[in-house]
DNA sequence: CTCGTTGCAAATCGTTTGCATCGTC
DNA sequence: GACGATGCAAACGATTTGCAACGAG
């Protein structure tokens, strides 16, 4: 993450941003900005709320983490930046990564047809599975 | 939408709810709660903000309209309640229905495998295409 | 010295909630 | 009369923004 010469804007992977990155990467779960802040407020030095948001935006932009929106609308952050699907519990909102299925890959074959019918330039797609997580399925 | 006998809670398709439903159904675009409110505030009688939310929740619950979350996190309402995909412009946030593609249907074939690997009870899935709408693609 | 980053607080905006009033059964 | 629906305003919560102080190149 060095400064790119000849580029007008220089952004850096600062101490705080690195700390945020580490928190997101350290856990298999998808953390929200508030959770990242909670994890770092007691750190030394403590991090500011706005800096967490700043850092998260920076990291997303740098391609080091990815955003996922939970069912309740809150943004969570994913350490896995490779294209993959998610599965969400309709009951409790739990969000997990979904292992890549060969079938989902086929949606890509429809890009051309979709572009022709909608006029959009199709660049990607996401698959989001809905269901009941193990805990909620057991209660039902 | 008659009152179901023997049911503890009775909910009704009132005048206001019907008005909200008509607004959502009248337009091909996906309206937000604020846009529905704007369309009905000048109506006779004018509708209250909270009533719009109340009505939208009721209609979603009744299966008469569907929710879609835009990229900016705002909830929009879709008159098409049949399972279908969406395509979103990464530039301007425009959200359109995506005509059903035969390929996307195949994701359903992965439910069993996904359930086995995640422990989830898989009930459904959504495909969301990303790209550039005609207007934004032209500018790029 | 320059410019991006940090930290703090206040503002923003979509959505939810409390409560009194109203209408329908 | 009971209970859900409405209307109004205040509350809420996640995210954004303004601005002064700071720090690296």
PDB file of N, CA and C in Angstrom, chain B residues 37-115:
ATOM      1  N   UNK B  37     -45.297   8.638   0.360  1.00  0.00           N
ATOM      2  CA  UNK B  37     -45.863   9.699   1.202  1.00  0.00           C
ATOM      3  C   UNK B  37     -46.057  10.977   0.390  1.00  0.00           C
ATOM      4  N   UNK B  38     -45.055  11.315  -0.403  1.00  0.00           N
ATOM      5  CA  UNK B  38     -45.146  12.499  -1.253  1.00  0.00           C
ATOM      6  C   UNK B  38     -46.323  12.419  -2.205  1.00  0.00           C
ATOM      7  N   UNK B  39     -46.569  11.208  -2.700  1.00  0.00           N
ATOM      8  CA  UNK B  39     -47.652  11.047  -3.662  1.00  0.00           C
ATOM      9  C   UNK B  39     -49.023  11.157  -2.999  1.00  0.00           C
ATOM     10  N   UNK B  40     -49.067  10.915  -1.691  1.00  0.00           N
ATOM     11  CA  UNK B  40     -50.364  10.868  -1.009  1.00  0.00           C
ATOM     12  C   UNK B  40     -50.615  12.013  -0.034  1.00  0.00           C
ATOM     13  N   UNK B  41     -49.600  12.809   0.211  1.00  0.00           N
ATOM     14  CA  UNK B  41     -49.782  13.894   1.175  1.00  0.00           C
ATOM     15  C   UNK B  41     -50.753  14.942   0.636  1.00  0.00           C
ATOM     16  N   UNK B  42     -50.797  15.053  -0.677  1.00  0.00           N
ATOM     17  CA  UNK B  42     -51.685  16.027  -1.295  1.00  0.00           C
ATOM     18  C   UNK B  42     -53.032  15.417  -1.631  1.00  0.00           C
ATOM     19  N   UNK B  43     -53.167  14.137  -1.348  1.00  0.00           N
ATOM     20  CA  UNK B  43     -54.428  13.465  -1.644  1.00  0.00           C
ATOM     21  C   UNK B  43     -55.507  13.903  -0.657  1.00  0.00           C
ATOM     22  N   UNK B  44     -56.720  13.504  -0.952  1.00  0.00           N
ATOM     23  CA  UNK B  44     -57.848  13.832  -0.085  1.00  0.00           C
ATOM     24  C   UNK B  44     -58.478  12.548   0.428  1.00  0.00           C
ATOM     25  N   UNK B  45     -58.361  12.209   1.713  1.00  0.00           N
ATOM     26  CA  UNK B  45     -57.685  13.011   2.725  1.00  0.00           C
ATOM     27  C   UNK B  45     -56.186  12.752   2.705  1.00  0.00           C
ATOM     28  N   UNK B  46     -55.404  13.711   3.163  1.00  0.00           N
ATOM     29  CA  UNK B  46     -53.957  13.494   3.223  1.00  0.00           C
ATOM     30  C   UNK B  46     -53.634  12.373   4.202  1.00  0.00           C
ATOM     31  N   UNK B  47     -52.553  11.680   3.928  1.00  0.00           N
ATOM     32  CA  UNK B  47     -52.184  10.545   4.752  1.00  0.00           C
ATOM     33  C   UNK B  47     -50.995  10.908   5.637  1.00  0.00           C
ATOM     34  N   UNK B  48     -50.927  10.326   6.804  1.00  0.00           N
ATOM     35  CA  UNK B  48     -49.826  10.612   7.726  1.00  0.00           C
ATOM     36  C   UNK B  48     -48.618   9.746   7.407  1.00  0.00           C
ATOM     37  N   UNK B  49     -47.469  10.265   7.798  1.00  0.00           N
ATOM     38  CA  UNK B  49     -46.223   9.572   7.528  1.00  0.00           C
ATOM     39  C   UNK B  49     -46.207   8.188   8.157  1.00  0.00           C
ATOM     40  N   UNK B  50     -46.562   8.119   9.409  1.00  0.00           N
ATOM     41  CA  UNK B  50     -46.539   6.838  10.117  1.00  0.00           C
ATOM     42  C   UNK B  50     -47.500   5.856   9.474  1.00  0.00           C
ATOM     43  N   UNK B  51     -48.587   6.372   8.947  1.00  0.00           N
ATOM     44  CA  UNK B  51     -49.570   5.495   8.319  1.00  0.00           C
ATOM     45  C   UNK B  51     -49.014   4.876   7.040  1.00  0.00           C
ATOM     46  N   UNK B  52     -48.187   5.626   6.348  1.00  0.00           N
ATOM     47  CA  UNK B  52     -47.566   5.083   5.147  1.00  0.00           C
ATOM     48  C   UNK B  52     -46.699   3.883   5.514  1.00  0.00           C
ATOM     49  N   UNK B  53     -45.883   4.039   6.549  1.00  0.00           N
ATOM     50  CA  UNK B  53     -45.046   2.921   6.995  1.00  0.00           C
ATOM     51  C   UNK B  53     -45.909   1.764   7.477  1.00  0.00           C
ATOM     52  N   UNK B  54     -46.889   2.089   8.238  1.00  0.00           N
ATOM     53  CA  UNK B  54     -47.819   1.078   8.727  1.00  0.00           C
ATOM     54  C   UNK B  54     -48.426   0.313   7.547  1.00  0.00           C
ATOM     55  N   UNK B  55     -48.905   1.060   6.568  1.00  0.00           N
ATOM     56  CA  UNK B  55     -49.555   0.448   5.413  1.00  0.00           C
ATOM     57  C   UNK B  55     -48.568  -0.416   4.616  1.00  0.00           C
ATOM     58  N   UNK B  56     -47.360   0.102   4.430  1.00  0.00           N
ATOM     59  CA  UNK B  56     -46.373  -0.654   3.662  1.00  0.00           C
ATOM     60  C   UNK B  56     -46.033  -1.969   4.350  1.00  0.00           C
ATOM     61  N   UNK B  57     -45.867  -1.912   5.669  1.00  0.00           N
ATOM     62  CA  UNK B  57     -45.584  -3.140   6.409  1.00  0.00           C
ATOM     63  C   UNK B  57     -46.737  -4.125   6.286  1.00  0.00           C
ATOM     64  N   UNK B  58     -47.913  -3.581   6.410  1.00  0.00           N
ATOM     65  CA  UNK B  58     -49.096  -4.427   6.292  1.00  0.00           C
ATOM     66  C   UNK B  58     -49.167  -5.092   4.919  1.00  0.00           C
ATOM     67  N   UNK B  59     -48.932  -4.308   3.883  1.00  0.00           N
ATOM     68  CA  UNK B  59     -49.031  -4.831   2.525  1.00  0.00           C
ATOM     69  C   UNK B  59     -47.955  -5.869   2.228  1.00  0.00           C
ATOM     70  N   UNK B  60     -46.761  -5.627   2.763  1.00  0.00           N
ATOM     71  CA  UNK B  60     -45.684  -6.607   2.593  1.00  0.00           C
ATOM     72  C   UNK B  60     -46.074  -7.902   3.284  1.00  0.00           C
ATOM     73  N   UNK B  61     -46.579  -7.756   4.503  1.00  0.00           N
ATOM     74  CA  UNK B  61     -46.975  -8.917   5.284  1.00  0.00           C
ATOM     75  C   UNK B  61     -48.111  -9.684   4.623  1.00  0.00           C
ATOM     76  N   UNK B  62     -48.984  -8.935   3.968  1.00  0.00           N
ATOM     77  CA  UNK B  62     -50.126  -9.560   3.304  1.00  0.00           C
ATOM     78  C   UNK B  62     -49.729 -10.155   1.963  1.00  0.00           C
ATOM     79  N   UNK B  63     -48.472  -9.925   1.574  1.00  0.00           N
ATOM     80  CA  UNK B  63     -48.006 -10.506   0.319  1.00  0.00           C
ATOM     81  C   UNK B  63     -48.463  -9.741  -0.911  1.00  0.00           C
ATOM     82  N   UNK B  64     -48.890  -8.502  -0.721  1.00  0.00           N
ATOM     83  CA  UNK B  64     -49.393  -7.724  -1.856  1.00  0.00           C
ATOM     84  C   UNK B  64     -48.300  -6.914  -2.538  1.00  0.00           C
ATOM     85  N   UNK B  65     -47.237  -6.611  -1.816  1.00  0.00           N
ATOM     86  CA  UNK B  65     -46.076  -5.937  -2.387  1.00  0.00           C
ATOM     87  C   UNK B  65     -44.833  -6.577  -1.767  1.00  0.00           C
ATOM     88  N   UNK B  66     -43.674  -6.217  -2.287  1.00  0.00           N
ATOM     89  CA  UNK B  66     -42.433  -6.804  -1.780  1.00  0.00           C
ATOM     90  C   UNK B  66     -41.408  -5.711  -1.500  1.00  0.00           C
ATOM     91  N   UNK B  67     -40.502  -6.003  -0.588  1.00  0.00           N
ATOM     92  CA  UNK B  67     -39.444  -5.060  -0.257  1.00  0.00           C
ATOM     93  C   UNK B  67     -38.192  -5.351  -1.077  1.00  0.00           C
ATOM     94  N   UNK B  68     -37.490  -4.292  -1.428  1.00  0.00           N
ATOM     95  CA  UNK B  68     -36.169  -4.435  -2.033  1.00  0.00           C
ATOM     96  C   UNK B  68     -35.278  -3.384  -1.388  1.00  0.00           C
ATOM     97  N   UNK B  69     -34.072  -3.765  -1.070  1.00  0.00           N
ATOM     98  CA  UNK B  69     -33.189  -2.769  -0.464  1.00  0.00           C
ATOM     99  C   UNK B  69     -32.266  -2.193  -1.522  1.00  0.00           C
ATOM    100  N   UNK B  70     -32.250  -0.890  -1.623  1.00  0.00           N
ATOM    101  CA  UNK B  70     -31.376  -0.242  -2.587  1.00  0.00           C
ATOM    102  C   UNK B  70     -29.941  -0.242  -2.080  1.00  0.00           C
ATOM    103  N   UNK B  71     -29.023   0.153  -2.937  1.00  0.00           N
ATOM    104  CA  UNK B  71     -27.620   0.178  -2.545  1.00  0.00           C
ATOM    105  C   UNK B  71     -27.385   1.143  -1.404  1.00  0.00           C
ATOM    106  N   UNK B  72     -28.141   2.212  -1.349  1.00  0.00           N
ATOM    107  CA  UNK B  72     -27.946   3.200  -0.287  1.00  0.00           C
ATOM    108  C   UNK B  72     -28.626   2.778   1.014  1.00  0.00           C
ATOM    109  N   UNK B  73     -29.228   1.601   1.011  1.00  0.00           N
ATOM    110  CA  UNK B  73     -29.812   1.084   2.243  1.00  0.00           C
ATOM    111  C   UNK B  73     -31.280   1.398   2.410  1.00  0.00           C
ATOM    112  N   UNK B  74     -31.792   2.288   1.577  1.00  0.00           N
ATOM    113  CA  UNK B  74     -33.196   2.663   1.675  1.00  0.00           C
ATOM    114  C   UNK B  74     -34.063   1.534   1.118  1.00  0.00           C
ATOM    115  N   UNK B  75     -35.199   1.308   1.764  1.00  0.00           N
ATOM    116  CA  UNK B  75     -36.093   0.248   1.320  1.00  0.00           C
ATOM    117  C   UNK B  75     -37.035   0.784   0.252  1.00  0.00           C
ATOM    118  N   UNK B  76     -37.121   0.057  -0.838  1.00  0.00           N
ATOM    119  CA  UNK B  76     -38.057   0.407  -1.896  1.00  0.00           C
ATOM    120  C   UNK B  76     -39.093  -0.700  -1.986  1.00  0.00           C
ATOM    121  N   UNK B  77     -40.223  -0.379  -2.605  1.00  0.00           N
ATOM    122  CA  UNK B  77     -41.312  -1.341  -2.657  1.00  0.00           C
ATOM    123  C   UNK B  77     -41.641  -1.718  -4.084  1.00  0.00           C
ATOM    124  N   UNK B  78     -41.854  -3.003  -4.251  1.00  0.00           N
ATOM    125  CA  UNK B  78     -42.001  -3.602  -5.568  1.00  0.00           C
ATOM    126  C   UNK B  78     -43.413  -4.154  -5.704  1.00  0.00           C
ATOM    127  N   UNK B  79     -44.075  -3.771  -6.770  1.00  0.00           N
ATOM    128  CA  UNK B  79     -45.442  -4.268  -6.959  1.00  0.00           C
ATOM    129  C   UNK B  79     -45.436  -5.716  -7.428  1.00  0.00           C
ATOM    130  N   UNK B  80     -44.298  -6.166  -7.906  1.00  0.00           N
ATOM    131  CA  UNK B  80     -44.196  -7.542  -8.388  1.00  0.00           C
ATOM    132  C   UNK B  80     -43.751  -8.450  -7.238  1.00  0.00           C
ATOM    133  N   UNK B  81     -44.671  -9.258  -6.756  1.00  0.00           N
ATOM    134  CA  UNK B  81     -44.356 -10.118  -5.611  1.00  0.00           C
ATOM    135  C   UNK B  81     -43.870 -11.505  -6.029  1.00  0.00           C
ATOM    136  N   UNK B  82     -43.916 -11.759  -7.317  1.00  0.00           N
ATOM    137  CA  UNK B  82     -43.399 -13.057  -7.769  1.00  0.00           C
ATOM    138  C   UNK B  82     -41.877 -13.039  -7.662  1.00  0.00           C
ATOM    139  N   UNK B  83     -41.283 -14.197  -7.387  1.00  0.00           N
ATOM    140  CA  UNK B  83     -39.832 -14.213  -7.246  1.00  0.00           C
ATOM    141  C   UNK B  83     -39.149 -13.827  -8.551  1.00  0.00           C
ATOM    142  N   UNK B  84     -38.362 -12.779  -8.473  1.00  0.00           N
ATOM    143  CA  UNK B  84     -37.643 -12.333  -9.662  1.00  0.00           C
ATOM    144  C   UNK B  84     -36.383 -11.612  -9.214  1.00  0.00           C
ATOM    145  N   UNK B  85     -35.500 -11.372 -10.142  1.00  0.00           N
ATOM    146  CA  UNK B  85     -34.218 -10.771  -9.801  1.00  0.00           C
ATOM    147  C   UNK B  85     -34.236  -9.269 -10.026  1.00  0.00           C
ATOM    148  N   UNK B  86     -33.172  -8.614  -9.556  1.00  0.00           N
ATOM    149  CA  UNK B  86     -33.049  -7.178  -9.745  1.00  0.00           C
ATOM    150  C   UNK B  86     -31.682  -6.841 -10.293  1.00  0.00           C
ATOM    151  N   UNK B  87     -31.613  -5.699 -10.932  1.00  0.00           N
ATOM    152  CA  UNK B  87     -30.325  -5.215 -11.422  1.00  0.00           C
ATOM    153  C   UNK B  87     -30.169  -3.789 -10.941  1.00  0.00           C
ATOM    154  N   UNK B  88     -28.998  -3.488 -10.404  1.00  0.00           N
ATOM    155  CA  UNK B  88     -28.758  -2.203  -9.789  1.00  0.00           C
ATOM    156  C   UNK B  88     -27.572  -1.508 -10.443  1.00  0.00           C
ATOM    157  N   UNK B  89     -27.728  -0.223 -10.676  1.00  0.00           N
ATOM    158  CA  UNK B  89     -26.641   0.567 -11.254  1.00  0.00           C
ATOM    159  C   UNK B  89     -25.685   0.972 -10.142  1.00  0.00           C
ATOM    160  N   UNK B  90     -24.441   0.609 -10.307  1.00  0.00           N
ATOM    161  CA  UNK B  90     -23.434   0.919  -9.287  1.00  0.00           C
ATOM    162  C   UNK B  90     -23.127   2.413  -9.239  1.00  0.00           C
ATOM    163  N   UNK B  91     -23.473   3.097 -10.316  1.00  0.00           N
ATOM    164  CA  UNK B  91     -23.150   4.523 -10.400  1.00  0.00           C
ATOM    165  C   UNK B  91     -24.228   5.388  -9.741  1.00  0.00           C
ATOM    166  N   UNK B  92     -25.459   5.230 -10.186  1.00  0.00           N
ATOM    167  CA  UNK B  92     -26.517   6.129  -9.731  1.00  0.00           C
ATOM    168  C   UNK B  92     -27.510   5.445  -8.789  1.00  0.00           C
ATOM    169  N   UNK B  93     -27.378   4.134  -8.630  1.00  0.00           N
ATOM    170  CA  UNK B  93     -28.259   3.443  -7.698  1.00  0.00           C
ATOM    171  C   UNK B  93     -29.585   3.023  -8.270  1.00  0.00           C
ATOM    172  N   UNK B  94     -29.808   3.314  -9.526  1.00  0.00           N
ATOM    173  CA  UNK B  94     -31.064   2.918 -10.167  1.00  0.00           C
ATOM    174  C   UNK B  94     -31.299   1.419 -10.021  1.00  0.00           C
ATOM    175  N   UNK B  95     -32.543   1.082  -9.732  1.00  0.00           N
ATOM    176  CA  UNK B  95     -32.886  -0.323  -9.476  1.00  0.00           C
ATOM    177  C   UNK B  95     -34.006  -0.750 -10.402  1.00  0.00           C
ATOM    178  N   UNK B  96     -33.775  -1.802 -11.155  1.00  0.00           N
ATOM    179  CA  UNK B  96     -34.802  -2.292 -12.076  1.00  0.00           C
ATOM    180  C   UNK B  96     -35.034  -3.779 -11.877  1.00  0.00           C
ATOM    181  N   UNK B  97     -36.186  -4.221 -12.313  1.00  0.00           N
ATOM    182  CA  UNK B  97     -36.449  -5.649 -12.308  1.00  0.00           C
ATOM    183  C   UNK B  97     -35.604  -6.285 -13.399  1.00  0.00           C
ATOM    184  N   UNK B  98     -35.110  -7.472 -13.105  1.00  0.00           N
ATOM    185  CA  UNK B  98     -34.376  -8.213 -14.117  1.00  0.00           C
ATOM    186  C   UNK B  98     -35.277  -9.332 -14.607  1.00  0.00           C
ATOM    187  N   UNK B  99     -35.453  -9.409 -15.906  1.00  0.00           N
ATOM    188  CA  UNK B  99     -36.283 -10.492 -16.435  1.00  0.00           C
ATOM    189  C   UNK B  99     -35.682 -11.828 -16.011  1.00  0.00           C
ATOM    190  N   UNK B 100     -36.532 -12.759 -15.712  1.00  0.00           N
ATOM    191  CA  UNK B 100     -36.068 -14.059 -15.234  1.00  0.00           C
ATOM    192  C   UNK B 100     -35.194 -14.732 -16.282  1.00  0.00           C
ATOM    193  N   UNK B 101     -34.042 -15.192 -15.829  1.00  0.00           N
ATOM    194  CA  UNK B 101     -33.149 -15.918 -16.721  1.00  0.00           C
ATOM    195  C   UNK B 101     -33.190 -17.393 -16.344  1.00  0.00           C
ATOM    196  N   UNK B 102     -33.178 -18.245 -17.337  1.00  0.00           N
ATOM    197  CA  UNK B 102     -33.247 -19.683 -17.040  1.00  0.00           C
ATOM    198  C   UNK B 102     -32.090 -20.145 -16.147  1.00  0.00           C
ATOM    199  N   UNK B 103     -30.932 -19.517 -16.307  1.00  0.00           N
ATOM    200  CA  UNK B 103     -29.779 -19.948 -15.534  1.00  0.00           C
ATOM    201  C   UNK B 103     -29.939 -19.728 -14.036  1.00  0.00           C
ATOM    202  N   UNK B 104     -30.528 -18.576 -13.677  1.00  0.00           N
ATOM    203  CA  UNK B 104     -30.640 -18.229 -12.265  1.00  0.00           C
ATOM    204  C   UNK B 104     -31.469 -19.267 -11.517  1.00  0.00           C
ATOM    205  N   UNK B 105     -32.357 -19.880 -12.222  1.00  0.00           N
ATOM    206  CA  UNK B 105     -33.213 -20.886 -11.636  1.00  0.00           C
ATOM    207  C   UNK B 105     -32.402 -22.043 -11.062  1.00  0.00           C
ATOM    208  N   UNK B 106     -31.238 -22.231 -11.599  1.00  0.00           N
ATOM    209  CA  UNK B 106     -30.421 -23.376 -11.216  1.00  0.00           C
ATOM    210  C   UNK B 106     -29.862 -23.281  -9.803  1.00  0.00           C
ATOM    211  N   UNK B 107     -29.855 -22.071  -9.254  1.00  0.00           N
ATOM    212  CA  UNK B 107     -29.340 -21.931  -7.898  1.00  0.00           C
ATOM    213  C   UNK B 107     -30.147 -22.787  -6.931  1.00  0.00           C
ATOM    214  N   UNK B 108     -31.405 -22.985  -7.283  1.00  0.00           N
ATOM    215  CA  UNK B 108     -32.278 -23.784  -6.432  1.00  0.00           C
ATOM    216  C   UNK B 108     -31.772 -25.230  -6.294  1.00  0.00           C
ATOM    217  N   UNK B 109     -31.092 -25.675  -7.291  1.00  0.00           N
ATOM    218  CA  UNK B 109     -30.582 -27.045  -7.251  1.00  0.00           C
ATOM    219  C   UNK B 109     -29.464 -27.215  -6.227  1.00  0.00           C
ATOM    220  N   UNK B 110     -28.948 -26.101  -5.741  1.00  0.00           N
ATOM    221  CA  UNK B 110     -27.866 -26.204  -4.781  1.00  0.00           C
ATOM    222  C   UNK B 110     -28.345 -26.165  -3.339  1.00  0.00           C
ATOM    223  N   UNK B 111     -29.638 -26.012  -3.132  1.00  0.00           N
ATOM    224  CA  UNK B 111     -30.175 -25.893  -1.775  1.00  0.00           C
ATOM    225  C   UNK B 111     -29.724 -27.036  -0.871  1.00  0.00           C
ATOM    226  N   UNK B 112     -29.857 -28.254  -1.377  1.00  0.00           N
ATOM    227  CA  UNK B 112     -29.528 -29.417  -0.548  1.00  0.00           C
ATOM    228  C   UNK B 112     -28.054 -29.397  -0.144  1.00  0.00           C
ATOM    229  N   UNK B 113     -27.197 -29.142  -1.117  1.00  0.00           N
ATOM    230  CA  UNK B 113     -25.770 -29.113  -0.829  1.00  0.00           C
ATOM    231  C   UNK B 113     -25.437 -28.003   0.159  1.00  0.00           C
ATOM    232  N   UNK B 114     -26.092 -26.857  -0.025  1.00  0.00           N
ATOM    233  CA  UNK B 114     -25.850 -25.726   0.862  1.00  0.00           C
ATOM    234  C   UNK B 114     -26.317 -26.027   2.280  1.00  0.00           C
ATOM    235  N   UNK B 115     -27.480 -26.649   2.376  1.00  0.00           N
ATOM    236  CA  UNK B 115     -28.018 -27.009   3.686  1.00  0.00           C
ATOM    237  C   UNK B 115     -27.067 -27.970   4.397  1.00  0.00           C
TER     238      UNK B 115
END
